[in-house]
Short mmCIF file of C-alpha atoms in Angstrom, two decimals:
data_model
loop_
_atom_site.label_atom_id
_atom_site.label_comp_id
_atom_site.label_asym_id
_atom_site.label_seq_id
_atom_site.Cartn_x
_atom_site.Cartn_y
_atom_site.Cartn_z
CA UNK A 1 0.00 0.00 0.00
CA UNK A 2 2.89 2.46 1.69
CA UNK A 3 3.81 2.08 -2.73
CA UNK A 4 1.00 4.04 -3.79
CA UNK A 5 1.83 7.15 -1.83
CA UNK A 6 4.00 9.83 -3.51
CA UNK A 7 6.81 10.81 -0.53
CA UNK A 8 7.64 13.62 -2.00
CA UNK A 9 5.08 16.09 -0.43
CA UNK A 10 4.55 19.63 -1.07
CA UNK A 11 1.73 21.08 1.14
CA UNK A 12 0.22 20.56 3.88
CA UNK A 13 1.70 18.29 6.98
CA UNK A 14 3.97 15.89 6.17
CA UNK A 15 4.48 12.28 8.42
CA UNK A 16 8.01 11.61 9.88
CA UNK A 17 8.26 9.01 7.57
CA UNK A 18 8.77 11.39 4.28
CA UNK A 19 10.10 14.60 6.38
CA UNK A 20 13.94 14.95 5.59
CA UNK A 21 16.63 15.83 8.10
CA UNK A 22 16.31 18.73 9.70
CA UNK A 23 17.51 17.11 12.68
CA UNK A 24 19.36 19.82 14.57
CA UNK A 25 17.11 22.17 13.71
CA UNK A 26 14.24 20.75 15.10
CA UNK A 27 16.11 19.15 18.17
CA UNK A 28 16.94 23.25 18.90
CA UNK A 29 13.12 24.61 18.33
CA UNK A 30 11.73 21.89 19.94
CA UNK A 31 13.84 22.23 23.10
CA UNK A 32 13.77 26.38 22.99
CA UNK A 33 9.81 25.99 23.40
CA UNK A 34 10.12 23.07 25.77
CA UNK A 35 12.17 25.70 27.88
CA UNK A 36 9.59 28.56 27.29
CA UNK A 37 11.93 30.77 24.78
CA UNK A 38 10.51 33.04 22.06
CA UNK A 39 12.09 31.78 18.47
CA UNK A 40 12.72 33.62 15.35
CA UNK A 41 12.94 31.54 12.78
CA UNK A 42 14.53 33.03 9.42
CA UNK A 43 15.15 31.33 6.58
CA UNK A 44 14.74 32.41 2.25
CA UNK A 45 11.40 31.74 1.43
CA UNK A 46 10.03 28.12 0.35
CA UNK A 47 13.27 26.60 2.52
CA UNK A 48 10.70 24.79 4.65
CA UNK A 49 10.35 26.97 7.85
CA UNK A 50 5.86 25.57 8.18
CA UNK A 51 6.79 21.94 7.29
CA UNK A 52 9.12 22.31 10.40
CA UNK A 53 6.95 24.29 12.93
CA UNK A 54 4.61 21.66 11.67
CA UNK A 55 6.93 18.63 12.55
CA UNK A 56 8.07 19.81 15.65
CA UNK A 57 4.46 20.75 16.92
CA UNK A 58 3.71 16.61 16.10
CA UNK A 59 6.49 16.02 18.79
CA UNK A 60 4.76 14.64 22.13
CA UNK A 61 6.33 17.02 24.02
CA UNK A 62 5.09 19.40 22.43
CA UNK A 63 1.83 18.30 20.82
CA UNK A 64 0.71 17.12 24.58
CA UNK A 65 1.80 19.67 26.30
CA UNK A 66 0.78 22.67 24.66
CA UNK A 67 -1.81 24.48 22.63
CA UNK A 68 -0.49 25.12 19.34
CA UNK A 69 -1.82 28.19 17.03
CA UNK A 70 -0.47 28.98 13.53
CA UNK A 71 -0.99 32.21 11.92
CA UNK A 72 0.05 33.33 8.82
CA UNK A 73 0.01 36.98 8.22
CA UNK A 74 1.64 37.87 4.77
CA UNK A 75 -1.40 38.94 2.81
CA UNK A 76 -2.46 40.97 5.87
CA UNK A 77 -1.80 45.10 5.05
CA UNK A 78 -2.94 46.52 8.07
CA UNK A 79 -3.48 46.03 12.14
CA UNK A 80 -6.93 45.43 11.87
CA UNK A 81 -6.63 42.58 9.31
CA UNK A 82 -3.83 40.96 11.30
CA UNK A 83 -6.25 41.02 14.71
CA UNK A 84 -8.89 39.69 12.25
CA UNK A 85 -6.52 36.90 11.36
CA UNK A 86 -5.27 35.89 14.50
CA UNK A 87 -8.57 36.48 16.23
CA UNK A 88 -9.73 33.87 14.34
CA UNK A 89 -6.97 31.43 14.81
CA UNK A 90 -6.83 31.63 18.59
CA UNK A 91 -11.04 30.53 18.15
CA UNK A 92 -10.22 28.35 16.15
CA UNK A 93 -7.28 26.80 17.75
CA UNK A 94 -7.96 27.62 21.14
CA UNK A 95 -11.32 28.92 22.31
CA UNK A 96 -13.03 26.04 20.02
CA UNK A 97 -11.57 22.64 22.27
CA UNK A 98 -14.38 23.12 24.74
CA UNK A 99 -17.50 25.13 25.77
CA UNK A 100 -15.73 26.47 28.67
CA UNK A 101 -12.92 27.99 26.56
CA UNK A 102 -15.18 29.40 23.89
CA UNK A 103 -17.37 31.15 26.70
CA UNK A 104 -14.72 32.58 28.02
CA UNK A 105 -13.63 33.47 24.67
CA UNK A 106 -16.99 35.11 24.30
CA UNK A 107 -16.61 37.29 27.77
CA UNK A 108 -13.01 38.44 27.53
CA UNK A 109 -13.75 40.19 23.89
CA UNK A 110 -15.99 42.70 24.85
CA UNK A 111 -14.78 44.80 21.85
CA UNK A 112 -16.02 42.05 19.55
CA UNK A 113 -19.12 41.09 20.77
CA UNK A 114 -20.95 41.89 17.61
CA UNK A 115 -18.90 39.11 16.11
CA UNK A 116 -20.24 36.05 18.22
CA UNK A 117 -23.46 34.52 17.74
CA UNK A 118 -25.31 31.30 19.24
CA UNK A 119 -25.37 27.77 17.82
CA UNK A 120 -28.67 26.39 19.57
CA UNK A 121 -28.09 22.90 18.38
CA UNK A 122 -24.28 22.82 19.82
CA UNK A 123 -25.58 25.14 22.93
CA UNK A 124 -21.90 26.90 22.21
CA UNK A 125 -21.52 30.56 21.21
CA UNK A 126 -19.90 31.01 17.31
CA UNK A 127 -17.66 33.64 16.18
CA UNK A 128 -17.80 35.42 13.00
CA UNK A 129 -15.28 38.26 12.50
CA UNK A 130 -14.98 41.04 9.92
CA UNK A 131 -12.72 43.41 9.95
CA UNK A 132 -15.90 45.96 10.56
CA UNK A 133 -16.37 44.24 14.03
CA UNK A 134 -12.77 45.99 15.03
CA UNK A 135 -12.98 49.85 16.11
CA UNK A 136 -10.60 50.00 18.71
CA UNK A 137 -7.92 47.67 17.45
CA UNK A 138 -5.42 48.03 20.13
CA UNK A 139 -8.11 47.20 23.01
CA UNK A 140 -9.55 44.28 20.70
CA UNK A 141 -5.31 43.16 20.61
CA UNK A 142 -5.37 43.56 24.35
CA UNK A 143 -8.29 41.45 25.03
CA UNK A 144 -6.87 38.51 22.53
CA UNK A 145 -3.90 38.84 24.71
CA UNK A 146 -5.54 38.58 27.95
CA UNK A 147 -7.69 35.51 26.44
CA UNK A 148 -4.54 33.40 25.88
CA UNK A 149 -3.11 34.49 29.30
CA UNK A 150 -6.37 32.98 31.19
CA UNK A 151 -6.21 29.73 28.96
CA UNK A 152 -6.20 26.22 31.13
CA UNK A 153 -3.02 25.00 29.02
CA UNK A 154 0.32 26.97 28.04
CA UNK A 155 0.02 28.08 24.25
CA UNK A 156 2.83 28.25 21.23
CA UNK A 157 1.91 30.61 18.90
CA UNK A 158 3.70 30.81 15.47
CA UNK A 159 3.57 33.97 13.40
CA UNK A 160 4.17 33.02 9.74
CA UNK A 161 5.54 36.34 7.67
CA UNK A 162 6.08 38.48 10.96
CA UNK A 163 8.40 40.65 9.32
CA UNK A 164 4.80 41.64 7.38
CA UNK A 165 3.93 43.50 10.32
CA UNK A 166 6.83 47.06 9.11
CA UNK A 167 4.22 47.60 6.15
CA UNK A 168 1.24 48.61 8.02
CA UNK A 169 0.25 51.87 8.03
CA UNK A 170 -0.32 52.53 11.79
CA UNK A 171 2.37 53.67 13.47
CA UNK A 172 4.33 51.56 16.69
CA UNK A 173 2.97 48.17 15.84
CA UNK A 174 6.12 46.54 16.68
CA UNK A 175 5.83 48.33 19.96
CA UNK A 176 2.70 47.37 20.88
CA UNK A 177 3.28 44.03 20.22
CA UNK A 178 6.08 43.79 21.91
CA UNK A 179 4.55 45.59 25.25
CA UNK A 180 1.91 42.68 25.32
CA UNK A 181 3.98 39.78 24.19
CA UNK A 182 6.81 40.39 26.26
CA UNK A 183 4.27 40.40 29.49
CA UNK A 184 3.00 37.04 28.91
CA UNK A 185 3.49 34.01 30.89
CA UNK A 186 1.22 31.60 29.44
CA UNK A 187 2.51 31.82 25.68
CA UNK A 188 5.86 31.68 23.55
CA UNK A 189 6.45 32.63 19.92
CA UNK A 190 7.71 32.03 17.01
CA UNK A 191 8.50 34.70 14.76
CA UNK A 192 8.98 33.07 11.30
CA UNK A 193 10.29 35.10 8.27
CA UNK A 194 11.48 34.64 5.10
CA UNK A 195 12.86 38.63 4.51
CA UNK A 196 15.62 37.91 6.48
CA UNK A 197 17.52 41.85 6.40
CA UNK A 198 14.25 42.82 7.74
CA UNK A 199 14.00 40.33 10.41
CA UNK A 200 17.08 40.65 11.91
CA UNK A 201 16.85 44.36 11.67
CA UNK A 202 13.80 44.16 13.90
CA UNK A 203 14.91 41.50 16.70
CA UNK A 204 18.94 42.70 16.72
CA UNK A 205 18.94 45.80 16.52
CA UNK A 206 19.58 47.88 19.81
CA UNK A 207 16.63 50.59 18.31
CA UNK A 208 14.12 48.24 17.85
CA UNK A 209 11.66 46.80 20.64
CA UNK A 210 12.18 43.14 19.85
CA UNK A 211 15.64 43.81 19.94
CA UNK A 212 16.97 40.47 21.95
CA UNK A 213 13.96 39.50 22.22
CA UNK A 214 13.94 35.59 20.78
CA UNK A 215 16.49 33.11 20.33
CA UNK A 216 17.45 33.14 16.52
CA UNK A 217 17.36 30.04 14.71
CA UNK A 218 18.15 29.88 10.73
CA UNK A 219 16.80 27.58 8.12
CA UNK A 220 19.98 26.98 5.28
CA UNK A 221 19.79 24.70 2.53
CA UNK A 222 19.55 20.31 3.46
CA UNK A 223 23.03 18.99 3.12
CA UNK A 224 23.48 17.76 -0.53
CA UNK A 225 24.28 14.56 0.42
CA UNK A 226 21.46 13.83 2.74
CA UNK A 227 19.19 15.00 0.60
CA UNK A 228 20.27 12.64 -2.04
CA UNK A 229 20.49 9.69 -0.03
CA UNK A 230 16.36 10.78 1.31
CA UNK A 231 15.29 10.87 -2.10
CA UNK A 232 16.68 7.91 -3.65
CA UNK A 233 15.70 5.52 -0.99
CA UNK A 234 12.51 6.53 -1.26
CA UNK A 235 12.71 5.59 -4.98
CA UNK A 236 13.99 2.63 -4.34
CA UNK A 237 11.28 1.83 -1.42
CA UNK A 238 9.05 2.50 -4.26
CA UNK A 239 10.30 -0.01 -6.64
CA UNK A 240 12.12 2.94 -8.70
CA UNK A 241 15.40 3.66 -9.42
CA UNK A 242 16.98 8.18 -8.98
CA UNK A 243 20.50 8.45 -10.98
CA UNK A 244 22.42 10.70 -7.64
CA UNK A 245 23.31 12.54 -10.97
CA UNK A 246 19.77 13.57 -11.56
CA UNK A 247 18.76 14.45 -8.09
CA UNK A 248 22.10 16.54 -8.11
CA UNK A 249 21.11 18.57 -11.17
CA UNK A 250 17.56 19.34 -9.35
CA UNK A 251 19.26 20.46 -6.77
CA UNK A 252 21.89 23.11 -8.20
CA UNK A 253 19.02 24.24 -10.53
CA UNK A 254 16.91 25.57 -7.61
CA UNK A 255 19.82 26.79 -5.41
CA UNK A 256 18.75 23.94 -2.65
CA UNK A 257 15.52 25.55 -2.25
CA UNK A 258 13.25 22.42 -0.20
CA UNK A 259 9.82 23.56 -2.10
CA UNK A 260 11.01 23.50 -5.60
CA UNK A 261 13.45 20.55 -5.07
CA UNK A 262 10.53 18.06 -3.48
CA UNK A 263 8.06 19.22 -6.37
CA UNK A 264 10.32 18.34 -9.37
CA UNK A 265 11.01 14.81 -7.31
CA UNK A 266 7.42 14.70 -6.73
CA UNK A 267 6.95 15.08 -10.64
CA UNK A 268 9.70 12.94 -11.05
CA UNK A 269 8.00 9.82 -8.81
CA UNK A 270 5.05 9.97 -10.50
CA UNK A 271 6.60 10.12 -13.99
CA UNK A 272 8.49 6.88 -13.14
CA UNK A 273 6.83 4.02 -13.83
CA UNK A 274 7.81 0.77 -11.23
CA UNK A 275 11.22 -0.78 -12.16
CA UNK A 276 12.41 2.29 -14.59
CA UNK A 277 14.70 4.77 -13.93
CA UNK A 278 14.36 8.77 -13.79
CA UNK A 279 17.88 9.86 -15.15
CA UNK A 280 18.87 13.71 -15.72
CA UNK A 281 17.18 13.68 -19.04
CA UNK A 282 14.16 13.19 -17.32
CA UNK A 283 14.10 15.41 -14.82
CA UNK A 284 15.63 18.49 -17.13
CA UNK A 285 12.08 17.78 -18.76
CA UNK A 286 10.25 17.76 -15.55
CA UNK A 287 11.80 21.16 -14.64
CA UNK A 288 11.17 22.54 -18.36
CA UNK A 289 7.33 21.80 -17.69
CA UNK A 290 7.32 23.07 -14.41
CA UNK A 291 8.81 26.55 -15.60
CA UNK A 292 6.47 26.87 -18.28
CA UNK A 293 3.72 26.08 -15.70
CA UNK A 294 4.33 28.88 -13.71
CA UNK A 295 4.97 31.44 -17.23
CA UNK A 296 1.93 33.44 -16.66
CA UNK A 297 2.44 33.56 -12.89
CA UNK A 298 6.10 35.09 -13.95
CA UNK A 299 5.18 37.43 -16.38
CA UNK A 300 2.73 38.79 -13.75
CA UNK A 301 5.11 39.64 -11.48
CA UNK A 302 7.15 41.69 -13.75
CA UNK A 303 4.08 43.50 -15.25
CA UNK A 304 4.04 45.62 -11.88
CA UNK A 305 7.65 46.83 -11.72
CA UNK A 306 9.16 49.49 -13.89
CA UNK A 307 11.68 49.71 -16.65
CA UNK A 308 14.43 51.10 -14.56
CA UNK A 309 13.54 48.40 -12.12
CA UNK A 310 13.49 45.54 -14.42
CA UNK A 311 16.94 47.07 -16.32
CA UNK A 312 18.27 46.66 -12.64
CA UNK A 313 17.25 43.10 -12.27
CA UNK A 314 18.00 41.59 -15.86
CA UNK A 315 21.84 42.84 -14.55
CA UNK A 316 21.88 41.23 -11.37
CA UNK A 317 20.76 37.87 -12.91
CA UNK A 318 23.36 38.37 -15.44
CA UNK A 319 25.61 38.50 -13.04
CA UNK A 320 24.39 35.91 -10.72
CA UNK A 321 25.69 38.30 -7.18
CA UNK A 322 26.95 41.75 -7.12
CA UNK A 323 28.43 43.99 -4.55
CA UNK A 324 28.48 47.16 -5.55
CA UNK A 325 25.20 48.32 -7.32
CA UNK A 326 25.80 51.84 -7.56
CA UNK A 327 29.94 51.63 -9.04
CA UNK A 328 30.22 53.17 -12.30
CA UNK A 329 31.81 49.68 -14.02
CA UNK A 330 28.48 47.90 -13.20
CA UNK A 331 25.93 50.63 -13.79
CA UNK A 332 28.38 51.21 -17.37
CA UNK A 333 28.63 47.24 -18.27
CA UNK A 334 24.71 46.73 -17.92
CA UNK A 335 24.07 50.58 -19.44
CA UNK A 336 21.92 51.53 -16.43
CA UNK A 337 20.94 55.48 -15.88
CA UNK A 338 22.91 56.62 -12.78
CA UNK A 339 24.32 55.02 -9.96
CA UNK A 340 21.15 56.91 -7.83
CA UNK A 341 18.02 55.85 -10.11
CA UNK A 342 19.87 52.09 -9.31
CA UNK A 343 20.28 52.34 -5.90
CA UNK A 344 16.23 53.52 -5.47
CA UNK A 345 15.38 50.55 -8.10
CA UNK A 346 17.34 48.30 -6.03
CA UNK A 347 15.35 49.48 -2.90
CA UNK A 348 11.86 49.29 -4.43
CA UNK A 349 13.00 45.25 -6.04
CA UNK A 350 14.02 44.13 -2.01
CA UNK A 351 10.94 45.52 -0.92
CA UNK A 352 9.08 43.46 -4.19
CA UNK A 353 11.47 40.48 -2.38
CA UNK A 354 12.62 39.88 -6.16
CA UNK A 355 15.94 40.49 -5.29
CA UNK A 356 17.51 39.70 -1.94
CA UNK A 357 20.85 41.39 -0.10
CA UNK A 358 23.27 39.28 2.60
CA UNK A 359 26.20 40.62 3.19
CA UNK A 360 25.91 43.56 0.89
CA UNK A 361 26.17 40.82 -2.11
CA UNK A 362 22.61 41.05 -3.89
CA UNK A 363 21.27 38.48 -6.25
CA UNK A 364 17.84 37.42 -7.44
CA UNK A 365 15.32 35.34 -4.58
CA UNK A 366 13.94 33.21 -6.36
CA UNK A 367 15.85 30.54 -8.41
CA UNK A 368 12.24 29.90 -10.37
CA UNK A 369 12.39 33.11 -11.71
CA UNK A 370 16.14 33.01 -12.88
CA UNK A 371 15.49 29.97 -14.63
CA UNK A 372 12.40 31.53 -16.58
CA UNK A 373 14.92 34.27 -17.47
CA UNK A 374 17.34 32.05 -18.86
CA UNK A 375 14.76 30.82 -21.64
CA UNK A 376 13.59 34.72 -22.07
CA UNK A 377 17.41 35.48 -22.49
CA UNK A 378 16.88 38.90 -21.32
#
């Protein structure tokens, strides 16, 4: 039977059986919250930071000892819309495990009341939110806060995105957070981002108020090796055969990024009938298909950004990782305007998260996208 599952899984939660390594780093999250720490959790985006919250929440230590609550906050503009979103997780999560939980629920948000109703066959009160329900976000904040404080079990909240939270219009959201998180006893956090310059400008910086305020824990690449040896076993366990060769191409082509990597193999599985063999050839196909899968998606994404902006980009994936930006040999080599039109393009394409900056060496973020260039030849 195990044979007619696909291992190679790409949303949702995924059993210890097909989860690969991430040993160390789970060992390290799962003891932080064991020891009631606050975590950020960094990592580039579609490196796997969920799948391991996810794991490591499965962990009986965790999973019976805590109440675990997952929001995800990147398509959230604005305070009001992030209350909405994790009002509605902590019900869900939380207030909705008994009737005694969701009645308290019900009495400790005052500010909301508009939002609960009454399910006569359950004899429990329902909550419906809209972000109409909120006009006094900070006191509606407060009373979430004070909910979770007065719950009959210790809490672990993850905060997918958090670094989501510098684009809101209202002013001092990081320090209003930060004045009710860093007063609770009954919860810990993790702050999971994948805008890393942006995260650890907000939790290590001495200006900031979540400066020092988590133990930081990063998400690299899975070891090469490791990864191989995961993925052809599971081949193999499948009665199919993975040249290392061909895993090793998938790999270098997306830059060791876990999403893209486990999608191609997933491809890849499937494509292989029992007793073949997927070779390179095959999966250079596989990741042909996949890029022209995603072409519209692609083209999208550049329809919103400007010409001096794209000019700007087309260079740096040229160039696979520059230093200097704004020098006259690289502005002259790739004909861009000025060394100051660059260095606001270059601003406005990290805040797009097209590009990404460590170490003041910039490059493109996403490998998908620098493979669709290569076929535009731009």
């Amino acid at each position: 039977m195990s044979n007619l599952i696909n291992p190679f899984v790409v949303s949702g939660k995924i059993a210890p059986a097909y989860f690969c390594d991430r040993v160390k780093e789970s060992a390290d999250l799962e003891k932080s919250l064991s020891n009631q720490l606050n975590v950020v959790l960094t990592s580039p985006r579609r490196m796997g930071k969920t799948s391991l919250v996810d794991h490591v929440f499965e962990k009986p230590t965790i999973k019976e000892e805590y109440i675990t609550v997952s929001v995800d906050i990147l398509h959230t503009t604005t305070l009001r819309e992030f209350i909405m979103t994790f009002g509605t997780a902590v019900f869900d999560r939380v207030a909705s495990r008994s009737d005694k939980m969701r009645k308290l629920f019900a009495t400790i948000l005052k500010s909301l009341s508009a939002s609960f109703g009454y399910d006569p066959i359950q004899n429990t009160p329902t909550f419906d939110i809209k972000l109409g329900d909120i006009l006094h976000p900070e006191y509606t904040l407060r009373e979430i806060f004070d909910y979770l404080e007065q719950v009959d079990k210790r809490c672990l909240v993850v905060i997918d995105e958090f670094q989501q939270i510098t684009r809101y219009p209202e002013k001092n959201v990081e320090a209003l957070l930060r004045t009710y998180i860093q007063k609770m006893s009954n919860v810990n956090f993790v702050f999971s981002g994948s805008r890393r310059r942006l995260m650890e400008e907000m939790f290590f910086s001495a200006k900031r108020p979540f400066y020092q305020s988590a133990k930081a824990l990063r998400l690299d690449a899975i070891d090469r090796t490791v990864y191989c040896n995961f993925a052809v076993d599971h081949f193999v366990k499948g009665g199919r055969n993975m040249t290392p060769k061909a895993f090793h191409y998938i790999y270098d082509t997306f830059w060791g990024v876990t999403f893209y990597i486990q999608r191609i193999l997933k491809d890849a599985y499937a494509s292989t009938l029992p007793g073949e063999l997927c070779n390179e050839a095959m999966v250079k196909q596989l990741i042909d298909d996949y890029v022209l899968e995603n072409d519209s998606h692609l083209r999208e994404q550049l329809a919103f950004i400007t010409e001096v902006q794209k000019e700007l980009l087309y260079a740096i994936h040229e160039e696979g990782q520059v230093q200097s930006i704004t020098s006259s040999a690289f502005n002259r080599k790739h004909r861009l305007r000025s060394p100051s039109s660059t260095q606001s393009a270059a601003l406005k394409l990290l805040d797009y998260d097209l590009i990404t900056r460590h170490e003041k060496i910039y490059s493109l973020s996403d490998p998908l996208l620098s493979i669709w260039l290569d076929t535009k030849q731009v």
